[in-house]
Coordinates of C-alpha atoms and ligand atoms in Angstrom, one line a residue:
M13 CA 90.4 66.9 -151.6
I14 CA 90.7 63.1 -151.8
T15 CA 93.0 61.7 -154.4
T16 CA 94.3 58.4 -155.5
I17 CA 98.1 58.1 -155.9
K18 CA 99.7 55.3 -158.0
T19 CA 102.5 53.4 -156.2
T20 CA 104.6 50.3 -156.4
P21 CA 105.2 47.7 -153.6
F22 CA 108.1 47.7 -151.2
T23 CA 109.1 44.1 -150.5
D24 CA 110.3 44.6 -146.9
Q25 CA 107.1 45.6 -145.1
K26 CA 106.7 42.4 -143.1
M27 CA 106.1 43.0 -139.4
G28 CA 108.4 41.3 -136.9
T29 CA 108.0 40.5 -133.2
A30 CA 106.2 43.8 -132.6
G31 CA 105.2 45.8 -135.7
L32 CA 107.2 47.1 -138.6
R33 CA 110.7 48.3 -137.7
R34 CA 113.0 49.9 -140.3
K35 CA 115.8 52.4 -140.5
S36 CA 114.5 55.9 -140.6
K37 CA 116.3 56.4 -143.9
V38 CA 114.2 53.5 -145.4
V39 CA 110.9 54.8 -144.0
T40 CA 111.4 58.4 -145.2
Q41 CA 111.4 57.1 -148.9
E42 CA 108.5 58.4 -151.0
H43 CA 105.3 56.4 -150.6
Y44 CA 106.9 54.0 -147.9
I45 CA 104.6 55.0 -145.0
E46 CA 101.6 55.6 -147.3
N47 CA 101.9 52.1 -148.8
F48 CA 102.1 50.4 -145.3
V49 CA 99.2 52.4 -143.8
Q50 CA 97.0 51.9 -146.8
S51 CA 97.8 48.1 -146.6
I52 CA 96.6 48.1 -143.0
F53 CA 93.3 49.9 -143.9
N54 CA 92.9 47.5 -146.8
V55 CA 92.4 44.6 -144.4
I56 CA 89.8 46.4 -142.2
D57 CA 86.1 46.2 -143.0
N58 CA 83.6 49.0 -142.5
L59 CA 86.0 51.8 -141.9
S60 CA 83.2 54.3 -141.8
E61 CA 82.1 52.8 -138.5
K62 CA 85.6 52.6 -137.0
T63 CA 87.6 54.7 -134.6
F64 CA 91.4 54.3 -134.0
L65 CA 94.0 55.8 -131.7
V66 CA 97.1 57.4 -133.2
G67 CA 100.2 58.3 -131.2
G68 CA 103.7 57.2 -130.5
D69 CA 107.0 57.7 -128.6
G70 CA 107.9 61.0 -130.3
R71 CA 110.9 59.6 -132.2
F72 CA 112.2 61.1 -135.4
Y73 CA 109.7 61.2 -138.3
N74 CA 106.7 60.4 -136.0
D75 CA 105.3 64.0 -136.5
I76 CA 105.4 63.6 -140.3
A77 CA 104.0 60.0 -140.3
I78 CA 101.1 61.0 -138.0
Q79 CA 100.0 63.7 -140.5
K80 CA 100.2 61.1 -143.3
I81 CA 98.1 58.6 -141.3
I82 CA 95.5 61.3 -140.6
K83 CA 95.3 62.1 -144.4
I84 CA 95.1 58.4 -145.5
A85 CA 92.6 57.5 -142.8
A86 CA 90.3 60.4 -143.8
A87 CA 90.6 59.5 -147.5
N88 CA 89.7 55.9 -146.7
G89 CA 86.5 57.0 -144.9
V90 CA 87.6 56.2 -141.3
K91 CA 84.9 57.5 -138.9
K92 CA 87.2 59.0 -136.2
L93 CA 90.7 59.2 -134.9
L94 CA 91.7 59.8 -131.3
I95 CA 95.1 61.5 -131.5
A96 CA 97.5 61.8 -128.5
Q97 CA 98.3 65.5 -127.9
N98 CA 101.5 66.4 -129.8
G99 CA 101.6 62.8 -130.9
Y100 CA 103.0 61.5 -127.6
I101 CA 101.6 58.4 -126.0
S102 CA 103.4 55.4 -124.3
T103 CA 102.5 52.0 -125.6
P104 CA 100.8 50.9 -122.4
A105 CA 98.9 54.2 -122.2
G106 CA 97.7 53.5 -125.7
S107 CA 96.4 50.2 -124.7
V108 CA 94.5 51.8 -121.8
V109 CA 92.9 54.4 -124.2
I110 CA 91.9 51.7 -126.7
R111 CA 90.3 49.5 -124.1
K112 CA 88.6 52.3 -122.0
N113 CA 87.1 54.0 -125.1
K114 CA 86.2 50.7 -126.8
L115 CA 88.1 51.8 -129.9
N116 CA 88.6 49.5 -132.9
G117 CA 92.4 49.6 -132.6
G118 CA 95.3 51.9 -132.9
L119 CA 98.5 52.8 -134.8
I120 CA 101.3 53.3 -132.4
L121 CA 104.4 54.8 -133.9
S122 CA 107.4 53.3 -132.1
A123 CA 110.4 51.1 -132.6
S124 CA 110.3 50.6 -128.8
H125 CA 113.8 50.1 -127.4
N126 CA 115.6 50.6 -130.7
P127 CA 117.6 53.8 -131.1
G128 CA 115.9 56.8 -132.8
G129 CA 116.9 59.8 -134.9
E130 CA 117.7 60.3 -138.5
N131 CA 120.2 57.4 -138.4
G132 CA 118.2 55.3 -136.0
D133 CA 115.0 53.3 -136.4
F134 CA 111.4 54.0 -137.0
G135 CA 108.5 51.7 -136.1
L136 CA 104.8 51.3 -136.5
K137 CA 102.7 48.8 -134.5
Y138 CA 99.0 48.0 -135.2
S139 CA 96.7 47.0 -132.3
N140 CA 93.2 45.8 -132.5
E141 CA 90.2 46.3 -130.2
T142 CA 91.8 44.2 -127.4
G143 CA 94.4 47.0 -127.0
G144 CA 97.1 44.4 -127.9
Q145 CA 98.9 43.9 -131.1
V146 CA 97.2 41.9 -133.9
P147 CA 97.9 38.2 -134.3
S148 CA 100.2 36.8 -137.0
S149 CA 97.2 35.9 -139.2
V150 CA 96.5 39.7 -139.5
T151 CA 100.1 40.7 -139.9
D152 CA 100.4 38.1 -142.7
A153 CA 97.3 39.5 -144.5
I154 CA 98.8 43.1 -144.2
Y155 CA 102.1 41.8 -145.6
Q156 CA 100.3 40.3 -148.6
Q157 CA 98.6 43.7 -149.2
T158 CA 102.0 45.5 -149.1
L159 CA 103.3 43.1 -151.8
N160 CA 100.4 43.8 -154.1
I161 CA 99.6 47.4 -153.5
S162 CA 99.2 49.6 -156.6
E163 CA 97.6 52.8 -155.2
Y164 CA 96.7 54.6 -152.0
K165 CA 94.1 57.2 -151.1
I166 CA 95.1 60.4 -149.5
C167 CA 93.4 63.7 -148.5
L168 CA 95.3 66.7 -149.8
G169 CA 94.4 69.1 -147.0
D170 CA 96.8 71.1 -144.7
D171 CA 98.4 69.4 -141.7
V172 CA 96.2 69.1 -138.6
D173 CA 97.2 71.0 -135.4
I174 CA 97.5 68.3 -132.8
S175 CA 98.9 70.5 -130.0
K176 CA 95.6 71.4 -128.3
I177 CA 93.1 69.1 -126.7
G178 CA 89.7 69.2 -128.4
S179 CA 87.7 68.0 -131.4
T180 CA 87.7 68.9 -135.0
E181 CA 86.8 67.5 -138.4
Y182 CA 89.1 66.8 -141.3
C183 CA 88.1 65.8 -144.8
G184 CA 84.9 64.4 -143.4
M185 CA 86.6 62.5 -140.6
Q186 CA 86.1 63.3 -136.9
I187 CA 89.3 64.0 -134.9
E188 CA 89.7 64.2 -131.1
I189 CA 93.0 65.3 -129.6
I190 CA 93.3 63.6 -126.2
D191 CA 95.3 63.9 -123.0
A192 CA 97.4 60.8 -123.1
L193 CA 98.3 60.9 -119.4
K194 CA 95.1 61.1 -117.5
D195 CA 93.5 57.7 -118.1
Y196 CA 96.8 55.9 -117.5
V197 CA 97.4 57.7 -114.2
D198 CA 93.9 57.0 -113.0
M199 CA 94.3 53.3 -113.8
M200 CA 97.6 53.0 -111.9
Q201 CA 95.9 54.7 -108.9
N202 CA 93.2 52.1 -109.0
I203 CA 95.6 49.2 -109.0
F204 CA 98.2 50.1 -106.4
D205 CA 98.3 51.3 -102.8
F206 CA 99.3 54.9 -103.5
N207 CA 98.9 55.9 -99.8
A208 CA 101.4 53.3 -98.7
I209 CA 103.9 54.4 -101.3
K210 CA 103.3 58.1 -100.4
Q211 CA 104.1 57.4 -96.8
M212 CA 107.3 55.6 -97.7
F213 CA 108.5 58.6 -99.7
A214 CA 107.4 60.9 -96.9
K215 CA 109.7 59.0 -94.6
G216 CA 112.7 59.7 -96.8
F217 CA 112.8 56.8 -99.2
T218 CA 114.7 57.7 -102.4
M219 CA 114.4 56.6 -106.0
R220 CA 115.9 57.3 -109.4
F221 CA 113.9 56.7 -112.5
D222 CA 115.6 57.0 -115.9
A223 CA 113.2 57.9 -118.7
M224 CA 116.1 57.7 -121.2
N225 CA 114.9 60.9 -123.0
A226 CA 111.8 59.0 -124.1
V227 CA 108.1 59.0 -123.7
T228 CA 107.7 58.0 -120.1
G229 CA 109.3 61.2 -118.7
P230 CA 106.0 63.1 -118.2
Y231 CA 104.2 60.0 -116.9
A232 CA 107.0 59.4 -114.4
I233 CA 107.2 63.0 -113.1
E234 CA 103.4 63.1 -112.7
I235 CA 103.2 59.7 -110.9
F236 CA 106.4 59.5 -108.9
E237 CA 107.1 63.1 -108.1
N238 CA 103.8 65.0 -108.2
I239 CA 101.4 62.4 -106.9
L240 CA 103.6 60.0 -104.8
G241 CA 106.0 62.7 -103.4
A242 CA 109.3 61.3 -104.6
P243 CA 111.9 64.1 -104.3
K244 CA 112.1 66.5 -107.3
C245 CA 114.7 65.3 -109.9
S246 CA 114.1 61.7 -109.0
V247 CA 113.1 61.3 -112.6
V248 CA 116.1 61.9 -114.9
N249 CA 116.4 62.2 -118.7
A250 CA 112.7 63.2 -118.5
T251 CA 112.1 65.2 -121.7
P252 CA 111.2 63.1 -124.7
K253 CA 113.6 63.8 -127.7
P254 CA 113.3 62.7 -131.3
D255 CA 116.7 61.0 -131.1
F256 CA 116.5 60.2 -127.3
G257 CA 119.4 62.5 -126.8
G258 CA 121.6 59.9 -128.5
L259 CA 120.7 57.3 -125.9
H260 CA 119.8 53.7 -126.9
P261 CA 116.6 53.6 -124.9
D262 CA 116.8 50.0 -123.9
P263 CA 116.6 49.6 -120.1
N264 CA 119.3 47.0 -119.5
L265 CA 122.7 46.9 -117.8
V266 CA 124.5 47.9 -121.0
Y267 CA 122.4 50.7 -122.4
A268 CA 121.1 52.2 -119.1
K269 CA 124.7 52.6 -118.0
E270 CA 124.2 56.1 -116.4
L271 CA 121.5 54.7 -114.0
V272 CA 123.5 51.5 -113.3
D273 CA 126.6 53.4 -112.5
F274 CA 124.6 55.6 -110.1
M275 CA 122.9 52.7 -108.4
F276 CA 126.2 50.9 -107.9
S277 CA 127.9 54.1 -106.4
D278 CA 128.1 55.5 -102.9
K279 CA 125.3 57.9 -103.8
A280 CA 122.8 55.2 -104.9
A281 CA 119.1 55.8 -104.2
D282 CA 117.1 53.1 -102.3
F283 CA 115.4 52.1 -105.6
G284 CA 116.3 52.5 -109.3
A285 CA 114.3 51.9 -112.5
A286 CA 114.4 52.7 -116.2
N287 CA 111.9 52.4 -119.0
D288 CA 112.5 52.1 -122.7
G289 CA 111.5 54.3 -125.7
D290 CA 107.8 53.7 -125.6
G291 CA 107.4 52.8 -121.9
D292 CA 106.6 49.1 -122.1
R293 CA 110.0 47.7 -120.9
N294 CA 111.4 48.2 -117.4
M295 CA 114.6 47.5 -115.4
I296 CA 114.6 47.2 -111.6
L297 CA 117.6 48.0 -109.4
G298 CA 118.2 48.2 -105.7
K299 CA 121.2 49.7 -104.0
G300 CA 124.2 48.0 -105.7
F301 CA 121.8 45.3 -106.8
F302 CA 120.2 44.2 -110.2
V303 CA 117.0 42.2 -110.5
T304 CA 116.8 40.2 -113.7
P305 CA 113.4 40.5 -115.5
N306 CA 113.0 36.8 -115.0
D307 CA 113.3 37.1 -111.3
S308 CA 111.2 40.2 -111.3
L309 CA 108.3 38.4 -112.9
A310 CA 108.6 35.6 -110.3
I311 CA 108.8 38.0 -107.4
L312 CA 105.8 40.1 -108.5
T313 CA 103.7 37.0 -109.0
D314 CA 104.7 35.6 -105.6
N315 CA 103.7 38.9 -103.9
Y316 CA 100.4 39.5 -105.7
K317 CA 98.5 39.6 -102.4
L318 CA 100.2 42.8 -101.4
I319 CA 98.6 44.7 -104.3
P320 CA 95.0 46.0 -103.8
H321 CA 93.9 45.2 -107.3
Y322 CA 95.1 41.6 -107.3
K323 CA 94.8 40.5 -103.6
S324 CA 91.5 38.7 -104.1
G325 CA 93.2 36.2 -106.5
I326 CA 94.9 35.9 -109.9
Y327 CA 94.2 33.5 -112.7
G328 CA 97.7 32.3 -113.8
V329 CA 100.9 33.4 -115.2
A330 CA 102.8 33.1 -118.5
K331 CA 106.3 33.7 -119.8
S332 CA 108.0 33.4 -123.2
A333 CA 110.0 30.2 -123.8
A334 CA 113.3 32.1 -123.7
T335 CA 112.5 33.5 -120.2
S336 CA 113.8 31.6 -117.2
T337 CA 111.7 29.0 -115.4
A338 CA 111.8 31.0 -112.1
V339 CA 108.1 31.9 -112.4
A340 CA 107.1 28.3 -113.0
R341 CA 108.2 27.4 -109.5
V342 CA 106.0 30.2 -108.1
A343 CA 103.0 29.1 -110.2
K344 CA 103.4 25.6 -108.8
E345 CA 103.6 26.9 -105.2
H346 CA 100.5 29.0 -105.6
N347 CA 98.7 26.4 -107.6
I348 CA 97.8 28.7 -110.5
G349 CA 97.9 28.2 -114.3
Y350 CA 101.2 28.4 -116.0
Y351 CA 101.9 28.9 -119.8
E352 CA 104.9 29.2 -122.0
V353 CA 104.5 31.1 -125.3
P354 CA 106.8 32.3 -128.2
T355 CA 108.6 35.6 -127.8
G356 CA 106.2 38.5 -128.5
W357 CA 103.6 40.1 -126.2
K358 CA 100.8 39.4 -128.8
Y359 CA 101.0 35.7 -127.7
F360 CA 99.8 36.6 -124.2
V361 CA 96.6 38.4 -125.4
N362 CA 94.5 35.3 -126.0
L363 CA 95.5 33.9 -122.6
M364 CA 94.5 37.1 -120.9
D365 CA 91.2 37.5 -122.8
S366 CA 90.2 33.9 -121.9
N367 CA 91.0 34.5 -118.2
R368 CA 93.8 31.9 -118.2
I369 CA 96.4 34.4 -116.9
T370 CA 96.7 37.6 -115.0
F371 CA 100.5 38.2 -115.1
C372 CA 103.0 37.7 -117.8
G373 CA 106.6 38.6 -118.6
E374 CA 109.7 38.1 -120.7
E375 CA 113.4 38.1 -120.3
S376 CA 113.6 41.2 -122.6
F377 CA 112.6 43.5 -119.7
G378 CA 108.9 43.2 -120.2
T379 CA 106.4 42.6 -117.3
G380 CA 102.7 43.2 -117.3
S381 CA 99.2 42.1 -116.4
S382 CA 95.7 41.8 -117.8
H383 CA 94.9 45.4 -116.8
I384 CA 96.0 46.1 -120.5
R385 CA 97.3 44.0 -123.4
E386 CA 100.8 45.4 -123.6
K387 CA 103.7 45.1 -121.2
D388 CA 103.9 48.1 -118.9
G389 CA 107.1 49.7 -117.6
I390 CA 105.6 52.1 -115.0
W391 CA 103.2 49.4 -113.8
A392 CA 106.2 47.2 -113.0
V393 CA 108.0 50.0 -111.1
L394 CA 104.8 50.8 -109.1
F395 CA 104.4 47.1 -108.3
W396 CA 107.9 47.0 -106.8
L397 CA 107.4 50.3 -104.9
N398 CA 104.2 48.9 -103.5
I399 CA 106.0 45.7 -102.3
L400 CA 108.8 47.8 -100.7
A401 CA 106.3 50.1 -99.0
V402 CA 104.2 47.3 -97.5
T403 CA 107.1 45.1 -96.4
G404 CA 109.6 47.7 -95.5
K405 CA 112.3 45.5 -97.0
T406 CA 115.0 46.4 -99.6
V407 CA 115.0 45.2 -103.2
E408 CA 118.0 43.0 -102.3
E409 CA 116.3 41.5 -99.2
I410 CA 113.1 40.7 -101.2
T411 CA 115.1 39.0 -104.0
V412 CA 117.5 37.0 -101.8
E413 CA 114.6 35.8 -99.6
H414 CA 112.8 34.7 -102.9
W415 CA 115.9 32.7 -103.9
K416 CA 116.1 31.1 -100.5
K417 CA 112.6 29.9 -100.8
Y418 CA 112.5 28.9 -104.5
G419 CA 116.1 28.4 -105.5
R420 CA 117.8 30.6 -108.2
S421 CA 117.8 30.5 -111.9
Y422 CA 121.0 32.1 -112.9
Y423 CA 120.3 33.7 -116.3
I424 CA 122.3 35.5 -118.9
R425 CA 121.5 36.5 -122.5
F426 CA 124.2 36.7 -125.2
D427 CA 123.5 38.7 -128.4
F428 CA 125.5 38.3 -131.5
E429 CA 124.6 41.4 -133.5
G430 CA 125.0 42.5 -137.1
V431 CA 125.3 38.9 -138.5
D432 CA 124.7 38.4 -142.2
T433 CA 121.0 37.3 -142.5
S434 CA 121.9 34.3 -144.7
V435 CA 124.6 33.1 -142.3
A436 CA 122.2 33.4 -139.3
D437 CA 119.4 31.6 -141.1
K438 CA 121.7 28.7 -142.1
L439 CA 123.1 28.5 -138.6
M440 CA 119.6 28.1 -137.2
A441 CA 118.5 25.6 -139.9
D442 CA 121.6 23.4 -139.4
L443 CA 121.3 23.5 -135.7
E444 CA 117.6 22.5 -135.9
T445 CA 118.7 19.5 -138.0
K446 CA 121.3 18.6 -135.5
L447 CA 119.1 18.8 -132.4
P448 CA 117.8 15.2 -132.4
T449 CA 121.4 13.8 -132.4
L450 CA 122.2 15.7 -129.2
A451 CA 120.1 13.8 -126.7
S452 CA 122.1 12.0 -124.0
Q453 CA 125.4 13.6 -125.1
V454 CA 127.5 15.1 -122.3
F455 CA 129.2 18.5 -122.7
E456 CA 131.3 20.1 -119.9
G457 CA 129.8 17.6 -117.5
F458 CA 126.2 18.6 -118.4
T459 CA 124.0 15.8 -119.8
I460 CA 121.5 16.8 -122.5
K461 CA 118.1 15.4 -121.8
E462 CA 116.3 16.6 -124.9
A463 CA 116.8 19.2 -127.7
K464 CA 114.0 20.4 -129.9
P465 CA 112.4 23.5 -131.5
F466 CA 109.9 25.4 -129.2
V467 CA 106.4 24.9 -130.6
Y468 CA 103.4 26.7 -129.2
N469 CA 99.8 25.5 -129.7
D470 CA 97.5 28.4 -128.7
P471 CA 94.7 26.9 -126.6
V472 CA 92.3 29.6 -127.7
D473 CA 92.6 30.0 -131.5
N474 CA 94.5 26.7 -132.0
S475 CA 97.2 28.4 -134.1
S476 CA 100.6 26.8 -133.9
T477 CA 103.9 28.8 -133.8
K478 CA 107.5 27.6 -133.9
N479 CA 110.0 30.0 -132.4
G480 CA 113.5 29.2 -131.1
L481 CA 115.5 26.0 -130.5
V482 CA 115.9 24.7 -127.0
I483 CA 118.4 22.4 -125.4
Y484 CA 117.2 20.9 -122.1
F485 CA 119.8 19.5 -119.6
A486 CA 119.2 16.8 -117.1
D487 CA 119.9 19.2 -114.2
G488 CA 117.2 21.7 -115.3
S489 CA 119.6 24.0 -117.2
R490 CA 118.6 25.2 -120.6
I491 CA 120.0 26.9 -123.7
V492 CA 117.6 28.7 -126.0
Y493 CA 118.6 30.0 -129.4
R494 CA 116.5 32.4 -131.5
L495 CA 116.8 35.2 -134.1
S496 CA 115.7 38.6 -133.0
G497 CA 112.5 39.8 -134.7
T498 CA 112.9 43.5 -133.8
G499 CA 116.0 44.5 -135.6
S500 CA 116.0 46.9 -138.6
S501 CA 118.8 45.4 -140.6
G502 CA 121.0 42.2 -140.6
A503 CA 120.4 39.5 -138.0
T504 CA 120.9 39.2 -134.3
I505 CA 121.4 35.7 -132.8
R506 CA 120.2 35.6 -129.3
V507 CA 121.5 32.8 -127.0
Y508 CA 119.7 32.5 -123.6
L509 CA 121.4 30.6 -120.8
E510 CA 119.8 29.4 -117.7
R511 CA 121.2 27.3 -114.8
F512 CA 119.2 26.4 -111.7
S513 CA 120.6 26.0 -108.2
Q514 CA 118.4 25.3 -105.2
N515 CA 120.9 26.2 -102.5
D516 CA 123.9 27.9 -104.0
I517 CA 122.2 31.2 -104.6
L518 CA 124.9 33.9 -104.2
Q519 CA 127.3 33.2 -107.0
N520 CA 128.3 35.4 -109.9
P521 CA 125.7 34.7 -112.7
L522 CA 128.3 34.9 -115.5
D523 CA 130.6 32.4 -113.7
M524 CA 127.6 30.1 -113.2
V525 CA 126.5 30.0 -116.8
S526 CA 130.0 30.0 -118.4
P527 CA 130.0 26.2 -119.0
L528 CA 126.6 26.6 -120.7
A529 CA 128.0 29.5 -122.8
K530 CA 130.8 27.3 -124.0
I531 CA 128.5 24.5 -124.9
A532 CA 126.1 26.9 -126.7
L533 CA 128.9 28.4 -128.9
Q534 CA 130.3 25.0 -129.7
V535 CA 127.1 23.2 -130.5
A536 CA 125.9 26.0 -132.9
E537 CA 129.4 26.7 -134.3
I538 CA 128.9 30.4 -133.6
P539 CA 132.5 31.5 -133.8
Q540 CA 133.3 29.5 -137.0
R541 CA 130.1 30.7 -138.8
T542 CA 129.9 34.3 -137.6
G543 CA 133.6 35.1 -137.0
K544 CA 132.6 36.3 -133.6
Q545 CA 134.6 34.8 -130.7
K546 CA 132.3 36.5 -128.1
A547 CA 128.9 38.1 -127.8
D548 CA 128.5 41.8 -128.7
V549 CA 126.0 42.4 -125.8
I550 CA 125.7 40.4 -122.6
T551 CA 122.7 41.2 -120.4
Ligands
G16_19 C1 109.2 43.3 -128.5 C2 108.0 42.4 -128.1 C3 108.4 41.6 -126.9 C4 109.6 40.7 -127.3 C5 110.7 41.6 -127.7 C6 111.9 40.8 -128.1 O1 109.5 44.2 -127.5 O2 106.9 43.2 -127.8 O3 107.3 40.8 -126.6 O4 110.1 40.0 -126.1 O5 110.3 42.4 -128.8 O6 112.2 40.9 -129.4 P1 113.3 40.1 -130.2 O7 114.0 39.2 -129.2 O8 112.6 39.4 -131.3 O9 114.3 41.2 -130.7 P2 109.5 45.7 -127.7 O10 109.8 46.3 -126.4 O11 110.6 45.9 -128.7 O12 108.2 46.0 -128.3

């Protein structure tokens, strides 16, 4: 049943910030998935001793791609696959399964927060035995394979029924269909004070969780409604759909509009949250109140003692360079380690594995801890619920008290989308050349202290990564520029603006950062080069 098929390379199979992300129409081309999956297996030794997890966020084409992966894995002599029932598993739950079962890795089919469907995006992430995504050295090796591939092996058997939990054998390979919920739910119960949260709901506390028609719906219903006792229908858009019901499953103020409108209305619940397509991102809201992911990371870290699993102490904390410096002030206060890494969760993995950090997070609505090696949307929601239950305070009270103690980093991100790739690349290259000339210059009353690329030297594997360009101002404000690494076509220029104030903490964020926005556009010549006078998305 095993056959070898001749093929020719696709030149666009380089993984970005988190796996390979391409338009569904690209991925459905003949041999596309086969080439990529074979290229992954080509860089792994001793496949006959290895077991991998397969599952994803249920988006369009996942069902077909899963069957292809099964057939290619079997033909390559893989020992065993654990497959999530019906193919559905959130990215964090996948990390739990890989770690708990000591698997050799996993193939997670998700383009995360990108839209899905026939006209949307498809994605495939490759994790190793840490439960986190493989480092750049491995993605580079896989890319080289994709450029040189001339054949792949595949088993010509029927499709495997993955709808029922149990074990089977396929083409000489063992297969186990697993419940993707149980291990994850158990882990959350071991981390947080479920009794305190249950009591809070029993007293009438209300929440709305928007699963955005994506993979976390069943997890959220089980945890928030069935176990913790949140009122029925607290979880909305709870059924995963291949096209996310037309939603763009990115939990931010722009794309989670339905939830935001509700939380800013008279009917608002006490607490609101959303997750993205594969359940690793989160957005936190109070009644008429939004918590930026930057502040959320700082607040969770500051309150770690309220959580049973962390109360005896944490190692340290890390953030991506583009994320605000709010958590740095908390790390200093608690006298714990503090690290700044490039954008991409994979850069946190070595820091967690070497016990340098316990918490980490990013401006792109990602927060997590060393319980797994991916960011974790439901974990962040439970952390907030635990804080609210123990303190009896509102989301707004907790956040404002935090600002009173630590000052506030006003923070806004501008995205310029659909820019021609060559225009975006040239803009970044020219800006990098210009950076050294900017020191000491004054724009809009702000003095530039230093301007340079962000370079990260990993203390564990000594690799060095350059990602983004940073302008540091004398008053602690910052502008960061980088190109998105998760798009499926064209380029997105991201401009991250941060302005710190110790005492003036209740201003409008957009007003506060508007002088920085002006400087950012002027210095990089964004309007002249892209034709865009303003950002497409402001979050
Ligand atoms: C991925 C990575 C994150 C990163 C984000 C931003 O998120 O896992 O670590 O912060 O991309 O990507 P970019 O700014 O390059 O578009 P996700 O949720 O898409 O997997």
